[in-house]
Amino acid sequence: MNAITVENVWKEYGDQIVLENLNLSIAPRAFVALVGPSGCGKTTFLRMLLGQERPTRGRILLDGAPLPPEPGPDRGVVYQRYSVFPHLTVLGNVMIGTELRGARLLGRRFGAARRALADDSRAMLAEVGLAGSEDKYPAQLSGGMQQRLALAQALMMKPRVLLLDEPFGALDPGIRADIHKLMKRLWNEVPMTVVMVTHDLREAFTLATRILAFERLRDRPEERLRYGATLSRDIDVWPPRIAGRTTLYDADIPPGQDDLTAFGQVPGTTRHTGAADHAAHSPLA
Amino acid sequence: MRLINRHPGRAARLFLGSLPFLILVVAYLVASAARLADNPGDKLLPALSSFAQAIETMALTPDRRTGAYLLWSDTWASLTRLWAGLGIATAITLVMGLAIGVLPVMRALLAPVVAFASMVPPLALLPILFIALGLGETSKIALIVIGVTPFLIRDLSLAAAALPREMIVKAETLSASTWLIALRVVLPQVMPRLLDSLRLQLGPAFLFLIAAEAISADSGLGYRIFLVRRYLSMDIIFPYVAWITLLAVAMDLGLGGLRRLMFPWWGLEGRR
Ligand SMILES: Nc1ncnc2c1ncn2[C@@H]1O[C@H](COP(=O)(O)OP(=O)(O)OP(=O)(O)O)[C@@H](O)[C@H]1O
Ligand SMILES: [Mg+2]
């Protein structure tokens, strides 16, 4: 069964059509990178997967069942900003999900339950490389550390789907390479499907199993309102990565140099998206 | 070096900060000495010795009629009214401000009436309060509550509504219910703001307190000032005003300190 199925989804804001006629399905454990020009509706799409926005038309299925109409613990999210709570310490940020789920009245754990949770949370923090920063507040962390914290916080809920909206966009290249390694490892170890919006094609090819490109096929000024963006490219990254298994690809090429776009051709097989006629305009062509 | 880049050192800051106070005191002493030289019976600008004597009478000598130390009993009476008023206002604000800030339904229900209520001039309501609630403590406390609550509610609900939407969604993905979002995500993040707006409302709260006491009371700082005004007792009025100011300053600093103590994360993000 597909982890995520998107059927004939349209999204309009008032008169403006943002996304039109999206059809796609995402396999469980896939790592999908979503690319496209600014303003083409990537965040909007992610918000629909999250349940924060509803499609104007069409439907979205999660593990075969209709998507719940509001965000829930089965779908985790990490944004570029505002992902962690500024009023909680690093440890508090990792603990809060479990506390909220377990203590429906006060949202806090006490005594032995709290100590056990704190131990789990410390283990998770160590996992993302934040051991030793437990008592700091997010504002005292660097951007990269904040995003690691956001990942740890989201992963504590063991979400089936992890949604990432340009999570590493604001990080400098060195830190980004580190966090890519972490992201790969987490995806290999945690049984989840990942959808990540990024502006960085290199990042997309470094991490993803599949790359989706959204694009407006008609982008003249007078057409802008009436035509939305749609899926213009759908590429399976090759050689295939399989979650839980380090691929040949990952083993062969040292981290940071696994950028196949540099060779001037797209490594992967392109699926038919229904938009192939327009592919000549694609920046990926 | 440009003036804009010159930062006074610690000692210089202390000196600069106390300079205006010194100038005020000196100016007062000069003016008072000049008037007293003209007319030793002048009551308008009494000498320091008269202040000392008035303070001694008010603070350290029991009143002949009641046996109370007037400054302290006045202070106690006023502060209980003030604190009762501010406490009730804060409680109402927490419930209504959070509800308006977090729940769209409550915003639709309550935001217009709160916006409307905040435009009613509270002092104009004072006669109504006296008539409806009598001349006792209730009407004075009610005036403070009515005077500061609408502002506090609007400020708190704006602060709650201004939290990034992402943060609320994030809490939902961490399985929080509406109640838990309010309790663990919104409330702690708006509390520092509430303490700050309480500080800003100390001035108005004292204004309403003194106005109510001036009109009808048998004790209180405002009552005393307006009572001795009849005898032109500047030697009592000045120390009372200074004392009220000091109380307000102390409460302001206290609330600021409480905020720093309880919410150490506040301000870390370069917000101030
Ligand atoms: N709440 C909203 N109301 C009205 N229009 C909106 C709303 N949210 C997004 N839009 C519009 O939808 C379009 C797509 O926005 P979206 O944020 O999804 O783009 P994006 O692909 O994420 O861009 P970027 O790469 O810059 O983040 C934009 O034209 C935007 O103006
Ligand atoms: Mg976006």
Coordinates of C-alpha atoms and ligand atoms in Angstrom, one line a residue:
Chain A
M1 CA 0.0 0.0 0.0
N2 CA 1.1 3.5 -0.7
A3 CA 2.1 5.7 2.3
I4 CA 0.6 8.8 0.6
T5 CA -1.8 9.0 -2.3
V6 CA -2.7 12.3 -3.9
E7 CA -5.7 12.1 -6.2
N8 CA -6.7 15.0 -8.5
V9 CA -5.8 17.6 -5.9
W10 CA -6.4 21.3 -6.7
K11 CA -5.7 24.1 -4.3
E12 CA -7.1 27.6 -4.8
Y13 CA -6.8 30.7 -2.6
G14 CA -9.8 32.8 -3.6
D15 CA -9.4 33.4 -7.3
Q16 CA -5.8 32.3 -7.4
I17 CA -5.2 28.7 -8.5
V18 CA -2.0 27.6 -6.8
L19 CA -1.8 23.9 -7.5
E20 CA -3.7 22.1 -10.2
N21 CA -4.4 18.5 -10.9
L22 CA -1.8 16.7 -8.8
N23 CA -1.8 13.0 -9.0
L24 CA 0.9 11.0 -7.3
S25 CA 1.6 8.2 -4.9
I26 CA 4.5 7.8 -2.6
A27 CA 5.7 4.4 -1.4
P28 CA 6.3 3.7 2.2
R29 CA 9.8 4.5 3.4
A30 CA 10.4 6.8 0.4
F31 CA 12.4 9.9 0.8
V32 CA 10.8 12.4 -1.5
A33 CA 12.4 15.7 -2.3
L34 CA 10.1 18.4 -3.6
V35 CA 11.7 21.1 -5.7
G36 CA 10.4 24.0 -7.8
P37 CA 10.6 27.8 -8.2
S38 CA 9.6 30.1 -5.4
G39 CA 5.9 30.6 -5.0
C40 CA 4.9 27.5 -6.9
G41 CA 3.1 25.9 -4.0
K42 CA 5.5 23.6 -2.3
T43 CA 4.7 24.8 1.2
T44 CA 1.1 24.7 0.3
F45 CA 1.4 21.1 -0.7
L46 CA 3.2 20.2 2.5
R47 CA 0.5 22.0 4.5
M48 CA -2.1 19.9 2.8
L49 CA -0.2 16.7 3.7
L50 CA 0.0 18.1 7.2
G51 CA -3.7 18.7 7.4
Q52 CA -3.2 22.4 8.1
E53 CA -4.9 23.2 4.7
R54 CA -7.6 21.3 2.8
P55 CA -7.4 20.6 -0.9
T56 CA -10.0 22.6 -2.8
R57 CA -10.7 19.6 -4.9
G58 CA -9.5 16.0 -4.9
R59 CA -8.3 13.9 -1.9
I60 CA -5.3 12.8 -0.1
L61 CA -4.9 9.3 1.4
L62 CA -2.5 8.3 4.2
D63 CA -1.9 4.6 4.3
G64 CA -5.0 4.1 2.3
A65 CA -7.3 6.1 4.6
P66 CA -8.5 9.7 4.1
L67 CA -6.2 12.2 5.7
P68 CA -7.5 13.5 9.0
P69 CA -8.6 17.1 8.6
E70 CA -6.2 18.5 11.2
P71 CA -2.5 17.9 12.1
G72 CA -1.8 15.0 14.3
P73 CA 1.1 12.9 15.7
D74 CA 1.3 10.6 12.8
R75 CA 2.8 13.4 10.7
G76 CA 5.8 15.2 12.1
V77 CA 7.1 18.5 10.7
V78 CA 10.2 20.5 10.8
Y79 CA 10.1 24.1 9.4
Q80 CA 12.9 26.4 8.5
R81 CA 12.0 28.5 11.6
Y82 CA 9.7 28.3 14.5
S83 CA 10.0 24.5 14.8
V84 CA 11.0 24.4 18.5
F85 CA 9.5 26.1 21.5
P86 CA 11.6 29.1 22.7
H87 CA 10.3 28.8 26.2
L88 CA 11.4 25.2 26.8
T89 CA 15.0 24.0 27.3
V90 CA 16.5 21.6 24.8
L91 CA 15.5 18.7 27.0
G92 CA 12.0 20.1 27.6
N93 CA 11.5 20.5 23.8
V94 CA 12.3 16.8 23.2
M95 CA 10.2 15.7 26.2
I96 CA 7.1 17.7 25.5
G97 CA 5.6 15.5 22.7
T98 CA 5.5 12.5 24.9
E99 CA 4.3 14.5 27.9
L100 CA 1.4 16.0 25.8
R101 CA 0.4 12.6 24.6
G102 CA 0.6 10.9 28.0
A103 CA -0.7 13.6 30.4
R104 CA -3.9 14.9 28.8
L105 CA -4.8 17.2 31.7
L106 CA -1.5 19.0 32.7
G107 CA 0.7 18.0 29.8
R108 CA 3.5 17.2 32.3
R109 CA 5.1 14.1 33.6
F110 CA 6.2 13.8 37.2
G111 CA 8.4 11.5 39.3
A112 CA 9.6 8.2 37.9
A113 CA 7.7 8.6 34.6
R114 CA 9.4 11.9 34.1
R115 CA 12.9 10.5 34.8
A116 CA 12.3 7.6 32.4
L117 CA 11.2 10.1 29.7
A118 CA 14.1 12.3 30.4
D119 CA 16.5 9.4 29.9
D120 CA 14.8 8.5 26.6
S121 CA 15.0 12.1 25.5
R122 CA 18.7 12.3 26.4
A123 CA 19.3 9.3 24.3
M124 CA 17.5 10.9 21.4
L125 CA 19.5 14.1 21.8
A126 CA 22.7 12.1 21.8
E127 CA 21.5 10.5 18.6
V128 CA 21.2 13.8 16.9
G129 CA 24.5 15.0 18.3
L130 CA 23.1 17.4 21.0
A131 CA 24.4 15.7 24.1
G132 CA 25.6 18.3 26.6
S133 CA 23.2 21.0 25.5
E134 CA 20.2 19.7 27.4
D135 CA 19.7 22.7 29.7
K136 CA 20.2 25.4 27.0
Y137 CA 17.3 27.3 25.5
P138 CA 16.9 27.2 21.7
A139 CA 17.9 30.8 21.3
Q140 CA 21.3 29.8 22.7
L141 CA 21.8 27.2 20.0
S142 CA 23.2 27.7 16.5
G143 CA 20.9 27.3 13.5
G144 CA 22.2 23.8 12.8
M145 CA 21.7 22.7 16.4
Q146 CA 18.2 24.1 16.4
Q147 CA 17.3 22.0 13.4
R148 CA 18.8 18.9 15.0
L149 CA 16.7 19.7 18.0
A150 CA 13.6 20.1 15.8
L151 CA 14.3 16.7 14.2
A152 CA 14.8 15.0 17.6
Q153 CA 11.5 16.6 18.9
A154 CA 9.6 15.4 15.9
L155 CA 11.1 11.9 15.9
M156 CA 10.1 11.3 19.5
M157 CA 6.5 10.9 18.3
K158 CA 7.6 8.1 15.9
P159 CA 5.6 9.7 13.0
R160 CA 4.8 7.6 10.0
V161 CA 5.5 10.6 7.8
L162 CA 8.0 13.3 8.4
L163 CA 7.5 16.6 6.5
L164 CA 10.3 19.0 6.1
D165 CA 10.0 22.5 4.7
E166 CA 13.4 23.8 3.7
P167 CA 14.7 22.5 7.0
F168 CA 18.4 23.1 6.2
G169 CA 18.0 26.1 3.9
A170 CA 19.5 28.6 6.3
L171 CA 22.5 26.5 7.3
D172 CA 26.0 27.1 5.9
P173 CA 27.5 24.3 3.7
G174 CA 29.7 22.6 6.3
I175 CA 26.9 22.3 8.8
R176 CA 24.6 21.3 6.1
A177 CA 26.8 18.3 5.1
D178 CA 26.9 17.2 8.7
I179 CA 23.1 17.4 9.1
H180 CA 22.7 15.6 5.8
K181 CA 24.6 12.7 7.2
L182 CA 22.4 12.7 10.2
M183 CA 19.3 12.9 8.1
K184 CA 20.3 9.9 6.0
R185 CA 21.0 7.9 9.1
L186 CA 17.7 8.8 10.7
W187 CA 15.8 7.9 7.6
N188 CA 17.6 4.6 7.4
E189 CA 16.9 3.8 11.1
V190 CA 13.4 5.2 11.7
P191 CA 10.6 3.5 9.8
M192 CA 9.1 6.6 8.3
T193 CA 8.3 8.2 4.9
V194 CA 10.0 11.6 4.4
V195 CA 8.8 14.5 2.2
M196 CA 11.2 17.3 2.1
V197 CA 10.9 20.7 0.3
T198 CA 14.2 22.1 -0.8
H199 CA 15.5 24.8 -3.1
D200 CA 18.8 22.9 -3.3
L201 CA 18.9 20.3 -6.1
R202 CA 22.2 19.1 -4.8
E203 CA 20.6 18.4 -1.4
A204 CA 17.7 16.7 -3.2
F205 CA 20.0 14.3 -5.0
T206 CA 22.1 13.7 -1.9
L207 CA 19.2 12.6 0.2
A208 CA 16.2 11.6 -1.7
T209 CA 15.0 8.4 -3.3
R210 CA 12.7 10.3 -5.6
I211 CA 12.5 13.9 -6.7
L212 CA 9.3 15.7 -7.6
A213 CA 9.4 19.1 -9.4
F214 CA 6.4 21.5 -9.2
E215 CA 6.3 24.1 -11.9
R216 CA 3.8 26.4 -13.5
L217 CA 3.5 25.3 -17.1
R218 CA 1.8 28.6 -18.1
D219 CA 3.5 31.5 -16.5
R220 CA 2.7 34.5 -18.5
P221 CA 1.5 37.3 -16.3
E222 CA -2.1 37.2 -17.5
E223 CA -2.2 33.4 -17.0
R224 CA -0.8 33.5 -13.5
L225 CA -4.1 33.6 -11.7
R226 CA -5.9 31.0 -13.7
Y227 CA -3.3 28.4 -14.0
G228 CA -1.5 26.8 -11.0
A229 CA 1.6 24.8 -10.7
T230 CA 1.6 21.1 -11.2
L231 CA 3.9 18.1 -11.1
S232 CA 6.3 18.7 -14.0
R233 CA 9.0 16.1 -13.3
D234 CA 9.1 13.0 -11.3
I235 CA 12.5 11.4 -11.0
D236 CA 13.5 8.2 -9.3
V237 CA 17.1 8.7 -8.1
W238 CA 19.4 6.1 -9.5
P239 CA 21.1 4.0 -8.2
P240 CA 18.1 3.4 -5.9
R241 CA 18.4 4.0 -2.2
I242 CA 16.5 1.6 0.0
A243 CA 15.8 2.6 3.5
G244 CA 17.6 0.6 6.1
R245 CA 20.3 -0.4 3.6
T246 CA 23.3 1.7 2.8
T247 CA 23.4 1.7 -1.0
L248 CA 26.3 1.2 -3.3
Y249 CA 25.9 4.8 -4.1
D250 CA 26.3 6.0 -0.6
A251 CA 29.3 3.7 0.0
D252 CA 31.1 4.6 -3.1
I253 CA 31.1 8.4 -3.0
P254 CA 32.4 10.2 0.0
P255 CA 29.8 12.4 1.7
G256 CA 29.7 15.9 0.3
Q257 CA 30.9 14.8 -3.1
D258 CA 27.8 12.8 -4.1
D259 CA 26.5 15.5 -6.4
L260 CA 25.7 13.9 -9.6
T261 CA 24.1 17.1 -11.0
A262 CA 27.7 18.3 -11.5
F263 CA 28.0 15.8 -14.4
G264 CA 25.5 17.7 -16.4
Q265 CA 22.9 15.1 -16.6
V266 CA 20.1 14.0 -14.4
P267 CA 20.8 10.6 -12.8
G268 CA 17.5 8.9 -12.6
T269 CA 14.5 7.7 -14.5
T270 CA 11.8 10.1 -15.3
R271 CA 8.2 9.0 -14.8
H272 CA 5.4 10.2 -17.0
T273 CA 3.7 13.1 -15.2
G274 CA 1.3 14.2 -17.9
A275 CA 3.3 17.3 -18.2
A276 CA 6.1 15.8 -20.4
D277 CA 5.0 17.9 -23.4
H278 CA 6.2 21.0 -21.5
A279 CA 9.4 19.4 -20.3
A280 CA 11.4 21.5 -22.8
H281 CA 10.8 24.5 -20.5
S282 CA 12.0 22.6 -17.4
P283 CA 15.1 23.8 -15.7
L284 CA 16.1 20.2 -15.2
A285 CA 16.1 19.4 -18.9
Chain B
M1 CA 34.7 59.2 18.2
R2 CA 31.1 59.8 17.2
L3 CA 28.8 60.6 20.1
I4 CA 26.5 57.7 19.1
N5 CA 29.4 55.3 19.8
R6 CA 30.3 56.7 23.2
H7 CA 29.1 54.5 26.1
P8 CA 29.4 55.8 29.6
G9 CA 31.1 53.5 32.1
R10 CA 29.4 52.1 35.2
A11 CA 30.3 55.0 37.5
A12 CA 29.5 57.6 34.8
R13 CA 26.1 55.9 34.3
L14 CA 25.3 56.1 38.0
F15 CA 26.3 59.7 38.0
L16 CA 24.4 60.7 34.9
G17 CA 21.3 58.8 36.2
S18 CA 21.3 60.6 39.6
L19 CA 22.0 64.0 38.1
P20 CA 18.4 64.9 37.3
F21 CA 17.4 63.9 40.8
L22 CA 20.1 66.0 42.3
I23 CA 19.1 69.0 40.2
L24 CA 15.4 68.6 41.2
V25 CA 16.3 68.5 44.9
V26 CA 18.7 71.4 44.7
A27 CA 16.2 73.5 42.7
Y28 CA 13.5 72.7 45.3
L29 CA 15.8 73.6 48.2
V30 CA 16.8 76.9 46.6
A31 CA 13.2 77.8 45.8
S32 CA 12.0 76.8 49.3
A33 CA 14.7 78.7 51.1
A34 CA 13.9 81.8 49.0
R35 CA 10.2 81.6 49.9
L36 CA 10.8 80.9 53.5
A37 CA 13.2 83.9 53.7
D38 CA 10.4 86.1 52.4
N39 CA 7.8 84.6 54.7
P40 CA 8.7 82.1 57.4
G41 CA 5.0 81.0 57.6
D42 CA 5.0 79.9 53.9
K43 CA 3.2 76.5 53.4
L44 CA 3.8 76.0 49.7
L45 CA 7.4 74.8 49.6
P46 CA 8.2 73.6 53.2
A47 CA 11.7 73.1 54.3
L48 CA 13.3 69.7 54.7
S49 CA 12.9 69.9 58.5
S50 CA 9.1 70.2 58.1
F51 CA 9.1 67.1 55.9
A52 CA 11.1 65.2 58.5
Q53 CA 8.6 66.3 61.2
A54 CA 5.6 65.4 59.1
I55 CA 7.0 62.0 58.3
E56 CA 7.7 61.5 62.0
T57 CA 4.1 62.4 62.8
M58 CA 2.6 60.2 60.1
A59 CA 4.8 57.2 60.1
L60 CA 6.2 56.9 63.6
T61 CA 3.6 58.4 66.0
P62 CA 0.3 56.8 66.7
D63 CA -2.7 58.8 65.7
R64 CA -4.3 60.5 68.7
R65 CA -7.8 59.5 67.7
T66 CA -7.4 56.0 66.3
G67 CA -4.0 54.9 67.7
A68 CA -2.9 53.8 64.2
Y69 CA 0.3 54.8 62.5
L70 CA -1.4 56.7 59.7
L71 CA 1.2 56.3 56.9
W72 CA 1.3 52.5 57.4
S73 CA -2.5 52.0 57.8
D74 CA -3.0 54.2 54.7
T75 CA -0.4 52.2 52.7
W76 CA -2.0 48.9 53.8
A77 CA -5.5 50.1 52.9
S78 CA -4.4 51.3 49.5
L79 CA -2.2 48.4 48.6
T80 CA -4.9 45.8 49.5
R81 CA -7.3 47.6 47.2
L82 CA -4.7 47.9 44.4
W83 CA -3.5 44.3 44.7
A84 CA -7.1 43.0 44.9
G85 CA -7.9 45.0 41.8
L86 CA -4.8 43.9 39.8
G87 CA -5.2 40.3 41.0
I88 CA -8.8 40.0 39.8
A89 CA -7.9 41.8 36.6
T90 CA -5.0 39.4 35.9
A91 CA -7.3 36.3 36.6
I92 CA -9.9 37.6 34.2
T93 CA -7.3 38.4 31.7
L94 CA -5.7 35.0 31.8
V95 CA -9.0 33.3 31.1
M96 CA -10.5 35.7 28.6
G97 CA -7.3 36.8 26.9
L98 CA -6.2 33.3 26.3
A99 CA -9.6 32.2 25.1
I100 CA -9.8 35.1 22.6
G101 CA -6.2 34.6 21.5
V102 CA -6.5 30.8 21.0
L103 CA -10.0 30.0 20.1
P104 CA -11.5 31.6 16.9
V105 CA -15.0 31.1 18.3
M106 CA -14.3 32.9 21.5
R107 CA -12.5 35.7 19.5
A108 CA -15.7 36.1 17.4
L109 CA -17.8 36.1 20.6
L110 CA -15.7 38.4 22.8
A111 CA -13.3 40.5 20.9
P112 CA -15.8 43.1 19.8
V113 CA -17.3 43.6 23.3
V114 CA -13.8 43.9 24.9
A115 CA -12.7 46.4 22.2
F116 CA -15.9 48.4 23.0
A117 CA -15.4 48.1 26.8
S118 CA -11.9 49.3 26.5
M119 CA -13.1 52.6 25.1
V120 CA -15.4 53.4 28.1
P121 CA -13.8 56.0 30.3
P122 CA -13.6 54.2 33.6
L123 CA -13.7 57.4 35.8
A124 CA -17.0 58.2 34.2
L125 CA -18.3 54.9 35.6
L126 CA -17.3 55.8 39.1
P127 CA -20.6 57.4 40.1
I128 CA -22.4 54.3 38.8
L129 CA -20.1 52.0 40.7
F130 CA -20.7 54.0 43.9
I131 CA -24.4 53.9 43.4
A132 CA -24.5 50.3 42.5
L133 CA -21.9 48.8 44.8
G134 CA -22.0 51.3 47.6
L135 CA -19.1 53.4 49.0
G136 CA -17.1 50.5 50.4
E137 CA -14.2 48.6 49.2
T138 CA -16.0 46.8 46.4
S139 CA -16.6 49.9 44.2
K140 CA -12.9 51.0 44.5
I141 CA -11.6 47.5 43.6
A142 CA -14.2 47.3 40.8
L143 CA -13.0 50.6 39.4
I144 CA -9.4 49.3 39.1
V145 CA -10.6 46.1 37.6
I146 CA -12.7 47.9 35.0
G147 CA -10.0 50.3 34.3
V148 CA -7.2 48.0 33.5
T149 CA -8.7 44.7 32.4
P150 CA -9.8 45.6 28.9
F151 CA -6.3 46.8 28.1
L152 CA -4.7 43.7 29.6
I153 CA -7.1 41.4 27.7
R154 CA -6.5 43.0 24.4
D155 CA -2.8 43.0 24.9
L156 CA -2.7 39.4 25.9
S157 CA -5.0 38.1 23.2
L158 CA -2.9 40.0 20.6
A159 CA 0.3 38.5 21.9
A160 CA -1.3 35.0 21.8
A161 CA -2.6 35.5 18.3
A162 CA 0.8 36.8 17.2
L163 CA 2.5 33.5 18.0
P164 CA 3.6 31.9 14.7
R165 CA 1.0 29.6 13.3
E166 CA 3.8 27.1 12.7
M167 CA 4.3 26.8 16.5
I168 CA 0.6 25.8 17.0
V169 CA 0.7 23.3 14.2
K170 CA 3.9 21.9 15.6
A171 CA 2.2 21.4 18.9
E172 CA -0.7 19.6 17.1
T173 CA 1.8 17.2 15.5
L174 CA 3.1 16.6 19.0
S175 CA -0.5 15.4 19.9
A176 CA -1.5 18.4 21.9
S177 CA -5.2 19.1 22.5
T178 CA -6.6 22.6 22.3
W179 CA -6.4 22.8 26.1
L180 CA -2.8 21.6 26.2
I181 CA -1.8 24.0 23.4
A182 CA -3.2 26.8 25.5
L183 CA -1.6 25.5 28.7
R184 CA 1.8 24.5 27.6
V185 CA 2.5 26.4 24.4
V186 CA 0.6 29.7 24.5
L187 CA 0.3 30.5 28.2
P188 CA 4.0 30.3 29.0
Q189 CA 4.9 32.3 26.0
V190 CA 2.4 35.1 26.8
M191 CA 3.0 35.3 30.5
P192 CA 6.1 37.5 30.3
R193 CA 4.1 39.8 28.1
L194 CA 1.3 39.9 30.7
L195 CA 3.8 40.8 33.4
D196 CA 5.1 43.6 31.3
S197 CA 1.7 45.0 30.5
L198 CA 0.8 44.8 34.2
R199 CA 3.8 47.0 34.8
L200 CA 2.5 49.4 32.2
Q201 CA -0.9 49.4 33.9
L202 CA 0.5 50.2 37.4
G203 CA 0.2 53.9 36.6
P204 CA -3.5 53.8 35.5
A205 CA -4.2 51.5 38.5
F206 CA -2.9 54.0 40.9
L207 CA -4.8 56.7 39.2
F208 CA -8.1 54.9 39.6
L209 CA -7.2 54.0 43.2
I210 CA -6.5 57.5 44.2
A211 CA -9.5 58.9 42.3
A212 CA -11.8 56.5 44.1
E213 CA -10.2 57.2 47.5
A214 CA -10.3 60.9 47.0
I215 CA -14.0 60.8 46.6
S216 CA -15.0 58.4 49.3
A217 CA -12.9 56.5 51.8
D218 CA -11.8 56.7 55.4
S219 CA -8.3 55.5 54.9
G220 CA -5.8 55.2 52.1
L221 CA -3.0 57.2 50.5
G222 CA -5.3 59.1 48.1
Y223 CA -7.8 59.7 50.9
R224 CA -5.1 61.3 53.1
I225 CA -3.7 63.5 50.4
F226 CA -7.1 64.9 49.6
L227 CA -7.9 65.3 53.3
V228 CA -4.9 67.3 54.2
R229 CA -5.2 69.4 51.1
R230 CA -7.8 71.4 53.0
Y231 CA -5.1 72.6 55.4
L232 CA -2.6 73.2 52.6
S233 CA -0.3 70.6 54.3
M234 CA 2.3 70.4 51.6
D235 CA 4.6 68.9 54.2
I236 CA 2.4 65.8 54.3
I237 CA 1.3 65.8 50.6
F238 CA 4.9 65.8 49.2
P239 CA 6.1 62.8 51.2
Y240 CA 2.9 60.9 50.4
V241 CA 3.3 61.5 46.7
A242 CA 7.0 60.5 46.9
W243 CA 5.9 57.4 48.8
I244 CA 3.3 56.4 46.3
T245 CA 5.8 56.9 43.5
L246 CA 8.3 54.8 45.4
L247 CA 5.7 52.0 45.9
A248 CA 4.9 52.1 42.1
V249 CA 8.6 52.0 41.2
A250 CA 9.2 49.1 43.6
M251 CA 6.2 47.1 42.1
D252 CA 7.5 47.9 38.6
L253 CA 10.9 46.6 39.5
G254 CA 9.5 43.6 41.3
L255 CA 7.4 42.6 38.3
G256 CA 10.4 43.0 36.0
G257 CA 12.5 40.9 38.3
L258 CA 9.8 38.3 38.6
R259 CA 9.7 38.1 34.8
R260 CA 13.4 37.6 34.5
L261 CA 13.4 35.0 37.2
M262 CA 10.4 33.0 36.0
F263 CA 11.1 33.4 32.2
P264 CA 14.8 33.4 31.7
W265 CA 14.3 32.5 28.0
W266 CA 12.4 35.7 27.4
G267 CA 14.6 38.2 25.6
L268 CA 17.2 35.7 24.6
E269 CA 16.2 36.0 20.9
G270 CA 17.2 39.6 20.7
R271 CA 13.6 40.6 21.3
R272 CA 15.0 43.4 23.5
Ligands
LIG1 N1 -2.9 31.6 3.1 C1 -2.8 32.0 1.8 N2 -3.7 32.8 1.3 C2 -3.5 33.2 0.0 N3 -2.6 32.9 -0.9 C3 -1.6 32.0 -0.4 C4 -1.7 31.6 1.0 N4 -0.6 30.7 1.2 C5 0.1 30.7 0.0 N5 -0.5 31.5 -0.9 C6 -0.1 31.7 -2.3 O1 0.2 30.4 -2.8 C7 1.3 30.4 -3.7 C8 2.3 29.3 -3.3 O2 2.8 29.6 -2.0 P1 3.8 28.6 -1.3 O3 4.1 29.2 0.0 O4 3.2 27.3 -1.2 O5 5.0 28.6 -2.2 P2 6.4 27.9 -2.1 O6 6.5 27.0 -3.3 O7 6.5 27.2 -0.8 O8 7.5 29.0 -2.2 P3 8.9 29.2 -1.5 O9 9.8 28.3 -2.3 O10 9.2 30.6 -1.7 O11 8.7 28.8 -0.1 C9 1.9 31.8 -3.6 O12 1.6 32.5 -4.7 C10 1.2 32.4 -2.4 O13 1.0 33.8 -2.6
MG2 MG 7.8 27.5 1.0

